[in-house]
Coordinates of C-alpha atoms in Angstrom, one line a residue:
M1 CA 87.3 99.1 127.7
D2 CA 90.7 98.4 126.6
Q3 CA 92.0 101.3 124.8
Q4 CA 94.3 99.0 122.7
K5 CA 91.6 97.2 121.4
I6 CA 90.0 98.9 118.3
P7 CA 86.0 99.4 119.2
I8 CA 83.2 98.8 116.7
V9 CA 81.4 102.4 117.0
I10 CA 77.4 102.6 116.9
G11 CA 76.5 106.1 116.2
V12 CA 73.0 107.1 116.8
T13 CA 70.6 109.2 115.0
G14 CA 66.7 109.8 115.2
H15 CA 63.7 112.1 115.8
R16 CA 63.7 114.5 118.8
N17 CA 59.7 114.8 119.1
I18 CA 59.4 110.5 119.4
D19 CA 55.9 109.5 120.7
D20 CA 55.6 109.0 124.5
N21 CA 53.3 106.0 124.5
D22 CA 56.3 104.4 122.6
R23 CA 59.1 105.0 124.8
S24 CA 59.1 101.5 126.4
D25 CA 58.9 99.6 123.3
L26 CA 61.4 101.6 121.4
M27 CA 63.8 101.1 124.3
R28 CA 63.4 97.3 124.5
E29 CA 64.3 97.4 120.8
V30 CA 66.9 99.4 121.0
T31 CA 68.4 97.3 123.7
A32 CA 68.0 94.2 121.4
A33 CA 69.9 95.9 118.4
I34 CA 72.9 96.5 120.7
N35 CA 72.8 93.1 121.6
E36 CA 72.3 92.0 118.3
I37 CA 75.7 93.7 117.8
K38 CA 77.3 92.4 120.6
A39 CA 76.7 89.0 119.9
I40 CA 78.8 89.7 116.6
C41 CA 81.4 91.0 118.4
A42 CA 81.7 88.6 120.9
G43 CA 85.0 86.3 121.0
K44 CA 85.3 82.7 122.7
N45 CA 85.7 84.4 126.1
A46 CA 85.1 88.1 127.4
E47 CA 88.5 88.8 127.2
Q48 CA 88.6 88.5 123.5
D49 CA 85.3 90.7 123.0
T50 CA 85.6 93.6 120.9
P51 CA 84.6 96.8 122.7
I52 CA 81.0 98.5 121.2
V53 CA 81.2 102.2 121.9
M54 CA 78.4 105.1 120.9
L55 CA 78.8 108.2 119.4
N56 CA 75.7 110.4 120.3
A57 CA 74.7 113.7 120.2
L58 CA 72.6 113.8 123.4
A59 CA 69.7 115.6 121.9
E60 CA 65.8 115.0 123.2
G61 CA 64.0 112.3 122.0
A62 CA 66.0 109.2 120.5
D63 CA 69.5 110.4 121.0
M64 CA 68.9 111.0 124.9
L65 CA 66.7 107.3 125.0
C66 CA 69.8 105.5 123.2
A67 CA 72.1 106.6 125.5
E68 CA 70.3 105.7 128.3
V69 CA 70.1 102.1 127.3
A70 CA 73.7 102.0 126.6
F71 CA 74.9 103.5 129.9
D72 CA 72.2 101.1 131.4
M73 CA 74.3 98.2 129.6
G74 CA 77.7 99.6 130.4
I75 CA 78.4 100.8 127.3
D76 CA 80.7 103.6 126.7
V77 CA 78.8 106.5 125.4
Y78 CA 81.1 109.4 123.6
A79 CA 79.1 112.6 123.2
I80 CA 79.5 115.1 120.2
L81 CA 77.5 118.2 120.7
P82 CA 77.1 120.9 117.8
C83 CA 77.7 123.8 120.2
S84 CA 79.0 123.8 123.9
K85 CA 76.8 122.4 126.4
E86 CA 75.7 125.8 127.9
D87 CA 74.7 126.7 124.3
Y88 CA 73.3 123.5 123.5
A89 CA 71.4 122.9 126.9
K90 CA 69.5 126.4 125.7
S91 CA 68.1 124.6 122.5
F92 CA 66.2 122.0 124.8
T93 CA 62.2 122.7 125.5
N94 CA 62.0 121.8 129.2
N95 CA 64.2 121.5 132.5
N96 CA 63.7 118.0 132.7
D97 CA 65.4 117.4 129.1
R98 CA 67.9 119.6 130.4
A99 CA 68.9 117.7 133.7
R100 CA 68.8 114.7 131.7
L101 CA 71.2 116.0 129.3
N102 CA 73.7 117.1 132.3
N103 CA 73.1 113.6 133.3
C104 CA 74.5 112.2 130.2
I105 CA 77.1 114.3 129.8
N106 CA 78.5 114.0 133.3
K107 CA 78.2 109.7 132.8
A108 CA 79.6 110.0 129.0
K109 CA 83.2 108.7 128.9
R110 CA 84.6 111.9 126.8
V111 CA 82.7 115.3 125.4
M112 CA 83.6 117.0 121.9
I113 CA 82.3 119.8 120.2
A114 CA 81.5 118.4 115.9
P115 CA 84.3 120.2 114.1
D116 CA 83.3 122.1 110.8
V117 CA 83.7 119.4 108.5
E118 CA 82.6 121.3 105.1
K119 CA 83.7 124.5 105.8
N120 CA 80.8 125.8 104.0
E121 CA 78.8 128.0 106.3
E122 CA 78.1 130.9 104.2
W123 CA 77.9 129.6 101.0
L124 CA 75.1 127.1 102.7
A125 CA 73.4 130.1 104.5
R126 CA 73.2 131.7 101.1
E127 CA 72.3 128.9 98.8
S128 CA 69.3 127.2 101.0
G129 CA 69.0 129.8 104.0
M130 CA 70.6 127.6 106.4
S131 CA 70.6 128.8 109.9
A132 CA 73.9 128.9 111.8
S133 CA 72.6 126.0 114.5
D134 CA 71.3 124.1 111.9
Y135 CA 74.5 124.1 110.2
Q136 CA 76.3 122.9 113.4
Y137 CA 73.9 120.2 113.5
R138 CA 74.4 119.2 110.0
Q139 CA 78.3 119.0 110.9
T140 CA 77.3 117.0 114.2
G141 CA 75.5 114.4 111.9
I142 CA 78.7 114.1 109.0
Y143 CA 80.8 113.5 112.3
I144 CA 78.5 110.8 113.7
A145 CA 78.0 109.1 110.1
E146 CA 81.4 109.1 109.1
H147 CA 82.9 107.6 112.2
S148 CA 80.6 104.9 112.8
H149 CA 80.6 101.4 111.6
I150 CA 76.9 101.3 112.2
L151 CA 74.1 104.1 112.4
L152 CA 71.1 103.3 114.2
A153 CA 68.4 105.2 113.4
L154 CA 65.1 105.5 115.0
W155 CA 63.5 107.1 112.0
D156 CA 59.9 107.7 110.5
G157 CA 61.0 106.0 107.1
K158 CA 60.2 109.7 105.8
P159 CA 62.6 111.4 103.4
S160 CA 63.4 114.8 104.0
G161 CA 62.6 116.7 101.2
K162 CA 65.5 119.8 101.7
Q163 CA 68.2 119.8 99.6
F164 CA 70.6 120.5 102.3
G165 CA 69.3 119.3 105.4
C166 CA 70.6 118.4 109.1
G167 CA 67.8 115.6 110.0
T168 CA 67.8 112.3 110.4
A169 CA 67.1 111.3 106.7
E170 CA 70.4 113.6 106.1
V171 CA 72.5 111.7 108.5
I172 CA 71.6 108.5 107.2
N173 CA 72.2 109.6 103.9
F174 CA 75.9 110.9 105.1
A175 CA 76.5 107.4 106.4
L176 CA 75.2 105.0 103.5
E177 CA 76.5 107.9 100.3
H178 CA 79.0 110.3 102.0
K179 CA 77.0 113.0 100.6
F180 CA 78.4 115.8 102.1
F181 CA 80.4 118.6 100.8
D182 CA 84.2 119.4 101.2
E183 CA 85.6 122.8 101.3
D184 CA 85.5 123.2 97.6
R185 CA 81.9 122.6 97.6
L186 CA 82.5 119.3 96.2
F187 CA 80.7 116.2 97.4
D188 CA 83.0 114.0 99.2
P189 CA 82.9 110.3 97.1
G190 CA 83.8 108.4 100.5
I191 CA 84.4 105.0 100.8
L192 CA 81.6 102.4 99.6
N193 CA 81.0 99.2 101.6
D194 CA 82.0 100.7 105.2
S195 CA 78.8 101.3 107.3
A196 CA 75.4 100.2 107.3
V197 CA 72.6 102.0 109.1
L198 CA 70.2 99.6 111.5
W199 CA 66.7 101.2 111.2
I200 CA 64.3 101.2 114.0
N201 CA 60.7 102.5 112.8
T202 CA 59.6 105.3 114.8
R203 CA 56.9 107.9 114.9
R204 CA 57.2 111.2 115.7
S205 CA 54.6 112.5 118.5
G206 CA 51.1 112.2 117.5
G207 CA 52.1 110.9 114.0
E208 CA 50.5 107.7 112.3
W209 CA 51.2 104.6 114.4
Q210 CA 54.3 102.1 113.1
D211 CA 55.2 98.7 113.6
I212 CA 58.4 99.2 115.7
K213 CA 60.7 96.9 113.7
R214 CA 64.5 96.7 113.0
R215 CA 66.1 96.1 109.8
W216 CA 69.4 96.5 108.0
L217 CA 69.4 99.7 105.1
V218 CA 72.5 99.8 102.6
G219 CA 72.7 102.6 100.3
F220 CA 73.4 100.6 97.1
L221 CA 71.7 97.5 94.9
S222 CA 72.9 94.8 97.3
D223 CA 73.4 90.9 96.6
E224 CA 72.4 90.3 100.3
P225 CA 69.6 87.3 99.9
G226 CA 65.8 88.8 100.1
A227 CA 67.5 92.5 99.6
E228 CA 64.5 94.8 98.6
A229 CA 64.4 98.4 97.5
Y230 CA 63.2 101.2 99.6
N231 CA 63.4 104.7 98.4
D232 CA 67.0 105.4 97.3
Y233 CA 68.1 102.4 99.9
Y234 CA 67.9 98.8 99.9
I235 CA 66.7 96.7 102.9
C236 CA 68.5 93.7 104.4
K237 CA 66.8 91.3 106.7
A238 CA 70.1 90.3 108.3
I239 CA 73.5 92.2 108.4
P240 CA 75.1 92.9 105.2
E241 CA 77.7 90.9 104.8
Y242 CA 80.7 93.3 103.8
L243 CA 79.9 95.0 107.4
L244 CA 80.1 91.8 108.8
N245 CA 83.4 91.1 107.2
I246 CA 84.7 94.6 108.5
I247 CA 83.9 93.4 111.8
K248 CA 85.1 89.9 111.6
K249 CA 88.5 91.3 110.6
T250 CA 88.5 94.3 113.5
A251 CA 87.7 91.4 115.8
K252 CA 90.5 89.5 114.5
Y253 CA 92.9 91.8 114.7
N254 CA 91.8 92.7 118.6
S255 CA 92.2 89.1 119.3
E256 CA 95.8 88.6 117.8
E257 CA 98.4 88.0 120.3
Y258 CA 101.7 89.7 120.1
A259 CA 105.1 89.9 121.8
P260 CA 105.3 93.7 123.3
D261 CA 108.8 93.2 123.9
K262 CA 110.0 92.4 120.3
L263 CA 107.7 95.2 118.7
H264 CA 109.7 97.2 115.8
V265 CA 111.2 100.8 116.4
A266 CA 108.5 103.2 117.4
L267 CA 107.7 106.1 115.3
W268 CA 108.4 108.8 117.2
A269 CA 111.6 108.6 119.8
N270 CA 110.3 110.8 122.5
E271 CA 106.8 109.7 123.6
S272 CA 106.0 112.5 126.2
E273 CA 105.6 114.9 123.0
L274 CA 102.9 113.1 122.1
G275 CA 99.2 113.0 123.2
E276 CA 97.2 110.2 123.3
Y277 CA 96.0 109.8 120.0
H278 CA 99.5 109.8 118.5
K279 CA 100.2 107.2 121.2
S280 CA 97.3 104.9 120.1
I281 CA 98.3 105.1 116.4
D282 CA 101.8 104.4 117.5
H283 CA 100.8 101.2 119.5
H284 CA 98.7 100.1 116.7
Y285 CA 101.5 100.4 114.1
A286 CA 103.8 98.3 116.5
K287 CA 101.3 95.6 117.1
A288 CA 100.1 95.5 113.0
D289 CA 103.8 95.4 112.4
N290 CA 104.5 92.9 114.7
I291 CA 101.8 90.2 113.9
S292 CA 102.2 91.0 110.0
F293 CA 106.1 90.1 110.0
N294 CA 106.6 87.8 112.9
K295 CA 103.4 85.5 113.3
N296 CA 102.3 85.5 109.3
Q297 CA 105.0 86.4 106.7
R298 CA 108.0 84.0 108.2
Y299 CA 105.1 81.1 108.2
Y300 CA 103.8 82.1 104.9
N301 CA 107.5 82.1 103.1
L302 CA 108.0 78.7 104.8
F303 CA 105.2 77.4 103.7
I304 CA 106.1 78.8 100.1
L305 CA 109.3 77.2 100.0
L306 CA 107.9 73.8 101.3
I307 CA 105.6 73.7 98.7
A308 CA 108.5 74.3 96.0
I309 CA 110.4 71.4 97.8
I310 CA 107.8 68.7 98.1
G311 CA 106.3 69.7 94.7
T312 CA 109.6 68.8 93.2
F313 CA 109.7 65.6 95.0
V314 CA 106.2 64.7 93.5
A315 CA 107.3 65.3 90.1
F316 CA 110.7 63.2 90.8
S317 CA 109.1 60.2 92.6
F318 CA 105.9 60.3 89.7
M319 CA 108.5 60.4 87.0
L320 CA 110.5 56.9 88.9
Y321 CA 107.1 55.4 89.0
D322 CA 106.1 56.1 85.4
D323 CA 109.1 56.1 83.4
A324 CA 111.2 53.8 85.6
A325 CA 108.4 51.7 86.2
L326 CA 109.1 51.2 89.7
T327 CA 105.8 51.2 91.0
F328 CA 106.1 51.3 94.8
M329 CA 107.6 55.0 93.9
I330 CA 103.8 55.6 93.9
V331 CA 103.5 55.4 97.5
P332 CA 106.1 58.3 98.5
C333 CA 104.7 59.9 95.4
A334 CA 100.9 60.3 97.1
L335 CA 102.5 61.2 100.5
A336 CA 103.7 64.0 99.0
V337 CA 100.8 65.2 97.3
G338 CA 98.6 64.5 100.4
I339 CA 101.6 66.8 102.2
L340 CA 101.2 69.2 99.9
L341 CA 97.8 69.7 99.7
F342 CA 97.8 69.6 103.9
L343 CA 100.2 72.3 103.9
I344 CA 97.9 74.3 101.3
R345 CA 95.0 73.7 103.3
R346 CA 96.6 74.8 106.5
G347 CA 98.3 77.8 105.3
N348 CA 95.0 79.2 103.7
K349 CA 93.2 78.2 106.6
R350 CA 95.5 80.2 109.0
E351 CA 95.3 82.9 106.2
Y352 CA 99.1 83.7 106.7
Q353 CA 99.2 85.4 103.1
S354 CA 96.0 87.6 103.8
N355 CA 96.9 88.3 107.0
Y356 CA 100.5 89.3 106.1
I357 CA 98.9 91.7 103.5
E358 CA 96.1 93.1 105.4
Y359 CA 98.1 93.6 108.7
R360 CA 101.2 95.1 106.4
A361 CA 98.7 97.5 105.1
F362 CA 97.1 98.4 108.2
A363 CA 100.8 99.4 109.8
E364 CA 101.3 101.4 106.8
A365 CA 98.1 103.0 107.2
C366 CA 99.2 103.9 111.0
R367 CA 102.5 104.9 110.1
I368 CA 101.6 107.5 107.5
Q369 CA 98.3 108.7 109.5
F370 CA 100.9 109.4 112.4
Y371 CA 103.1 111.5 110.4
M372 CA 100.7 113.0 108.1
S373 CA 98.5 114.2 111.1
L374 CA 101.6 115.6 113.0
C375 CA 102.4 118.0 110.3
L376 CA 98.9 119.0 110.0
K377 CA 98.7 122.4 112.2
E378 CA 95.0 122.5 112.1
K379 CA 93.0 120.5 114.2
P380 CA 92.8 117.1 111.4
I381 CA 89.6 115.3 112.8
L382 CA 88.4 114.1 109.3
T383 CA 92.2 113.7 108.0
N384 CA 92.0 110.1 107.3
V385 CA 95.1 108.8 105.1
C386 CA 92.3 105.9 103.9
R387 CA 90.6 108.8 102.1
L388 CA 93.5 108.9 99.8
Y389 CA 93.5 105.4 98.7
S390 CA 92.7 104.6 95.4
W391 CA 89.0 103.1 94.4
T392 CA 89.7 99.5 94.7
Q393 CA 91.6 100.0 97.9
K394 CA 88.9 101.5 99.3
F395 CA 87.0 98.2 98.9
D396 CA 89.9 96.0 99.9
F397 CA 90.5 97.9 103.2
A398 CA 87.2 99.2 104.5
W399 CA 88.0 98.0 107.8
I400 CA 91.4 99.8 108.0
Y401 CA 89.6 103.1 107.4
K402 CA 87.2 102.6 110.3
A403 CA 89.8 101.4 112.5
L404 CA 91.7 104.4 112.1
Q405 CA 88.1 106.5 112.4
S406 CA 87.7 104.7 115.5
L407 CA 90.7 105.8 117.2
A408 CA 89.9 109.4 116.2
V409 CA 86.5 108.9 118.4
L410 CA 88.6 107.1 121.1
N411 CA 91.3 110.1 121.5
E412 CA 90.8 113.8 120.6
V413 CA 92.7 114.6 117.7
S414 CA 94.4 117.9 118.3
G415 CA 96.6 120.0 116.1
S416 CA 100.2 119.2 117.3
S417 CA 103.2 120.9 119.2
V418 CA 105.8 119.1 117.3
D419 CA 108.1 120.7 115.3
T420 CA 107.2 119.9 111.5
A421 CA 110.7 120.0 110.6
A422 CA 111.7 117.3 112.5
V423 CA 108.4 115.1 111.8
M424 CA 109.7 115.7 107.9
A425 CA 112.9 114.4 108.8
V426 CA 112.1 111.2 110.3
W427 CA 109.1 110.8 108.2
I428 CA 110.8 111.3 104.6
G429 CA 114.6 111.7 105.7
D430 CA 117.2 114.4 105.4
G431 CA 119.1 113.9 102.6
S432 CA 122.3 114.8 104.4
K433 CA 121.7 112.2 107.1
P434 CA 119.2 109.9 105.6
K435 CA 116.4 108.7 108.1
G436 CA 112.7 107.8 107.6
Q437 CA 111.8 106.6 104.2
L438 CA 114.7 107.6 102.4
K439 CA 117.0 105.7 104.6
Y440 CA 114.7 102.3 104.6
H441 CA 114.2 102.7 101.0
N442 CA 118.4 103.2 100.8
D443 CA 118.9 99.8 102.8
K444 CA 116.1 97.7 101.1
L445 CA 118.1 98.8 97.9
V446 CA 121.4 97.4 98.6
E447 CA 119.6 94.1 100.5
N448 CA 117.2 93.3 97.7
K449 CA 119.9 93.9 95.2
K450 CA 122.0 91.3 96.7
R451 CA 119.3 89.1 97.3
A452 CA 118.3 89.5 94.0
Q453 CA 121.9 88.7 92.7
K454 CA 121.7 85.5 94.9
Y455 CA 118.4 84.2 93.7
E456 CA 119.1 85.0 90.1
R457 CA 122.4 83.0 90.3
F458 CA 120.5 79.8 91.7
I459 CA 117.7 80.5 88.9
K460 CA 120.3 80.8 86.1
F461 CA 122.2 77.6 87.6
L462 CA 118.6 75.7 87.1
N463 CA 118.1 76.7 83.9
I464 CA 121.6 76.2 82.7
V465 CA 121.8 72.7 84.2
T466 CA 118.1 72.2 82.7
I467 CA 119.7 73.4 78.9
A468 CA 122.5 71.4 79.6
I469 CA 120.5 68.1 80.1
Y470 CA 118.4 68.9 77.1
A471 CA 121.7 69.2 75.1
V472 CA 123.2 66.1 76.5
I473 CA 119.9 64.3 76.0
F474 CA 119.6 65.5 72.1
I475 CA 123.3 64.8 71.7
L476 CA 122.7 60.9 73.4
E477 CA 119.6 60.6 71.2
V478 CA 121.4 61.9 67.9
T479 CA 124.4 59.5 68.5
N480 CA 122.3 56.6 69.2
H481 CA 120.1 56.8 65.9
I482 CA 123.7 57.1 64.3
L483 CA 125.3 54.1 65.9
N484 CA 122.0 52.1 65.5
V485 CA 122.3 52.9 61.8
C486 CA 125.5 51.4 61.5
G487 CA 124.6 48.3 63.4
I488 CA 126.3 49.3 66.5
G489 CA 124.7 49.1 70.2
W490 CA 125.9 50.9 73.2
F491 CA 125.0 51.9 76.6
W492 CA 122.0 54.4 76.0
D493 CA 119.8 51.4 74.7
G494 CA 120.9 49.2 78.0
D495 CA 119.9 49.6 81.7
L496 CA 121.5 51.6 84.5
L497 CA 122.4 48.4 86.9
G498 CA 120.0 46.4 85.1
I499 CA 117.3 47.9 86.7
I500 CA 116.2 51.5 85.0
A501 CA 116.9 52.6 81.2
W502 CA 119.3 55.0 80.4
R503 CA 116.7 57.0 78.2
S504 CA 114.5 56.8 81.4
V505 CA 117.1 58.3 83.5
G506 CA 117.6 61.2 81.2
I507 CA 113.7 61.8 81.5
I508 CA 113.7 61.9 85.0
V509 CA 116.3 64.0 85.5
M510 CA 114.9 66.4 83.0
G511 CA 111.6 66.5 84.1
T512 CA 112.6 67.1 87.6
T513 CA 114.8 70.1 86.9
T514 CA 112.2 71.5 84.8
A515 CA 110.0 71.4 87.8
A516 CA 112.0 72.7 90.3
S517 CA 112.9 75.8 88.2
L518 CA 109.0 76.3 88.1
L519 CA 108.3 75.7 91.6
F520 CA 111.5 77.6 92.9
T521 CA 110.5 80.6 90.7
S522 CA 107.1 80.4 92.2
Y523 CA 108.5 80.7 95.7
F524 CA 110.6 83.4 94.8
G525 CA 107.4 85.5 94.1
K526 CA 105.6 87.2 91.5
L527 CA 107.1 90.5 92.6
S528 CA 111.2 89.7 91.9
F529 CA 113.6 91.1 94.3
G530 CA 114.7 92.4 91.2
R531 CA 111.8 94.3 90.9
K532 CA 111.6 95.1 95.0
A533 CA 115.2 96.6 94.0
D534 CA 114.0 98.7 91.3
D535 CA 110.6 100.0 93.4
N536 CA 113.2 100.8 96.0
K537 CA 115.5 103.0 93.8
K538 CA 112.4 104.6 92.3
M539 CA 111.0 105.6 95.9
R540 CA 114.4 106.4 97.0
M541 CA 114.5 109.1 94.4
F542 CA 111.0 110.0 95.3
Y543 CA 111.8 110.7 98.8
A544 CA 115.1 112.9 97.6
S545 CA 113.2 115.2 95.5
A546 CA 110.0 115.4 98.4
Y547 CA 112.7 116.2 101.1
A548 CA 113.9 119.2 98.5
R549 CA 110.5 120.2 97.5
W550 CA 109.6 120.3 101.2
K551 CA 112.9 122.8 101.8
K552 CA 111.0 125.0 99.2
V553 CA 107.2 125.2 100.7
E554 CA 108.5 124.7 104.4
S555 CA 108.0 128.7 104.9
S556 CA 104.8 129.0 102.7
Q557 CA 101.4 129.2 103.8
T558 CA 99.8 126.8 106.0
A559 CA 97.1 125.5 102.9
N560 CA 100.1 124.8 100.8
R561 CA 101.9 123.1 103.3
N562 CA 99.4 120.5 104.0
K563 CA 98.6 120.1 100.6
F564 CA 102.1 118.8 100.2
F565 CA 101.5 116.5 103.5
K566 CA 98.7 115.2 101.9
E567 CA 100.6 114.7 98.6
I568 CA 103.3 112.5 100.2
A569 CA 100.5 110.5 102.0
R570 CA 98.7 110.0 99.0
E571 CA 102.0 108.4 96.9
E572 CA 102.9 106.2 99.8
I573 CA 99.4 104.6 100.6
V574 CA 99.1 104.2 97.0
E575 CA 102.4 102.6 96.7
N576 CA 101.5 100.3 99.5
G577 CA 98.5 99.5 97.5
I578 CA 100.8 98.2 94.5
W579 CA 102.9 96.0 96.8
C580 CA 99.6 94.3 98.4
S581 CA 98.2 93.6 94.8
Y582 CA 101.5 92.1 94.1
V583 CA 101.6 89.8 97.0
M584 CA 98.0 88.8 96.6
D585 CA 98.8 87.4 93.3
N586 CA 101.4 84.8 95.0
S587 CA 99.1 82.8 96.9
L588 CA 99.8 79.1 98.5
E589 CA 98.7 77.2 95.8
I590 CA 100.4 74.4 93.3
N591 CA 99.5 73.4 90.4
I592 CA 100.2 69.5 90.0

């Protein structure tokens, strides 16, 4: 699998005691389910396919069956075990299954032990009598559910009946509603619209026969056509639209071409100090940054400028047609309108604006994730910066959240040995030697101030010209009225070169400058350079105070330091979301 592509992750959950009589039918249905997902992820050719990987606990029954199907189909399996493989093998009921477990482990692309996500083992033991092994299985289920785009569930459809459990029904609930605890014993609100369950009816051994078929489950009232309620969930006949959108955006990002030799500066100077996970994050930051600016922003800005210029020409040529009675001017006017519509349609079809925003958001998420995870000395398995998004951002950028989750599946996320003080100097920036975000906002403040002054002068010039024309025409009209009363004629009632009335010339010039003022104001954007400079000033103050605060918490307890890192990350990711919402408002459009 191409490690530089973001995969679609299929997680697996299911009963250990599936009926042996259904085994061949289940294997056929699992194969069909994976092929359905592969078809969605297929590109124009094999090289553009978005890879699929499977996250599997390799338990007896359903897990093992799905893993063996994946191996036969050439799909990488990432094993997530509840405990060491030696202890895990002891829970298997017969030697054949133990042998199959060892075989699957040997074939797996990567094997890891599930982290303690909830950090509530003692409390759950007291509250519900949960055993240590069940707690481990519960954490395994949470990890698989949280890191999967699609949860493949071989399930009999029956709810658990337990408040706190670790079985198939609970794992489905983890995937659809994110209902697991954090370390403060509060349910994590998670991110909605980010995953779905592909359910295959599967009976337990000796259970009542079920018609083996597959359906999509979502955990909220879906507006999908034909969605039907099922217990606490909703059944969709086809893949839900929001999940299809996530897969399409991921596939589109994977297919993007970029120039590696023109990438921006790396996030960390000494790559040898980084593990594979942080190298991967660094790579995707550079790629997203590159295609956001070089392939989208420059064309987006060009299209906005062309719309302003051509729009002004449309206003000018139409006034010549109307006020000057130059009927032939309707031809260039119509051509200009056609070019405008073509440009807007072309720009929207190429999605220059949305790509610019989304890849910028992905690059920023990678950057913040990179530094935050380097600073966290604990093993940051579930520390995804997108969990700090505002609620609306979570809906808009669910594909980015899942992309970062996928990268954590591909590469082990371990505690960092890089010096935290050095990371903070690069991330935030030392006030005495500005680097990082402090330097970035310092530089951008100067740049945006200059650009703001430049464009303010231009807009002021247009406004002055417009007002001056209005004033001149007002004076000419008043003078003309007085002279007419006195029986005196003058040029204002005549024609320019015997072709166009002077009054029409004034109207044409006045209308054109007014249109130019409006259109070029739109070109400069809803978020003006003055506003950008103001934001840079505020963020510069934020980073300066953040670095001063860092010096105070640097020697404090790990929990306090980690809280500080996450607060910085939250401020950054929310600030990026505010920027995105501003740019979204400045779309490629024109009101004619």
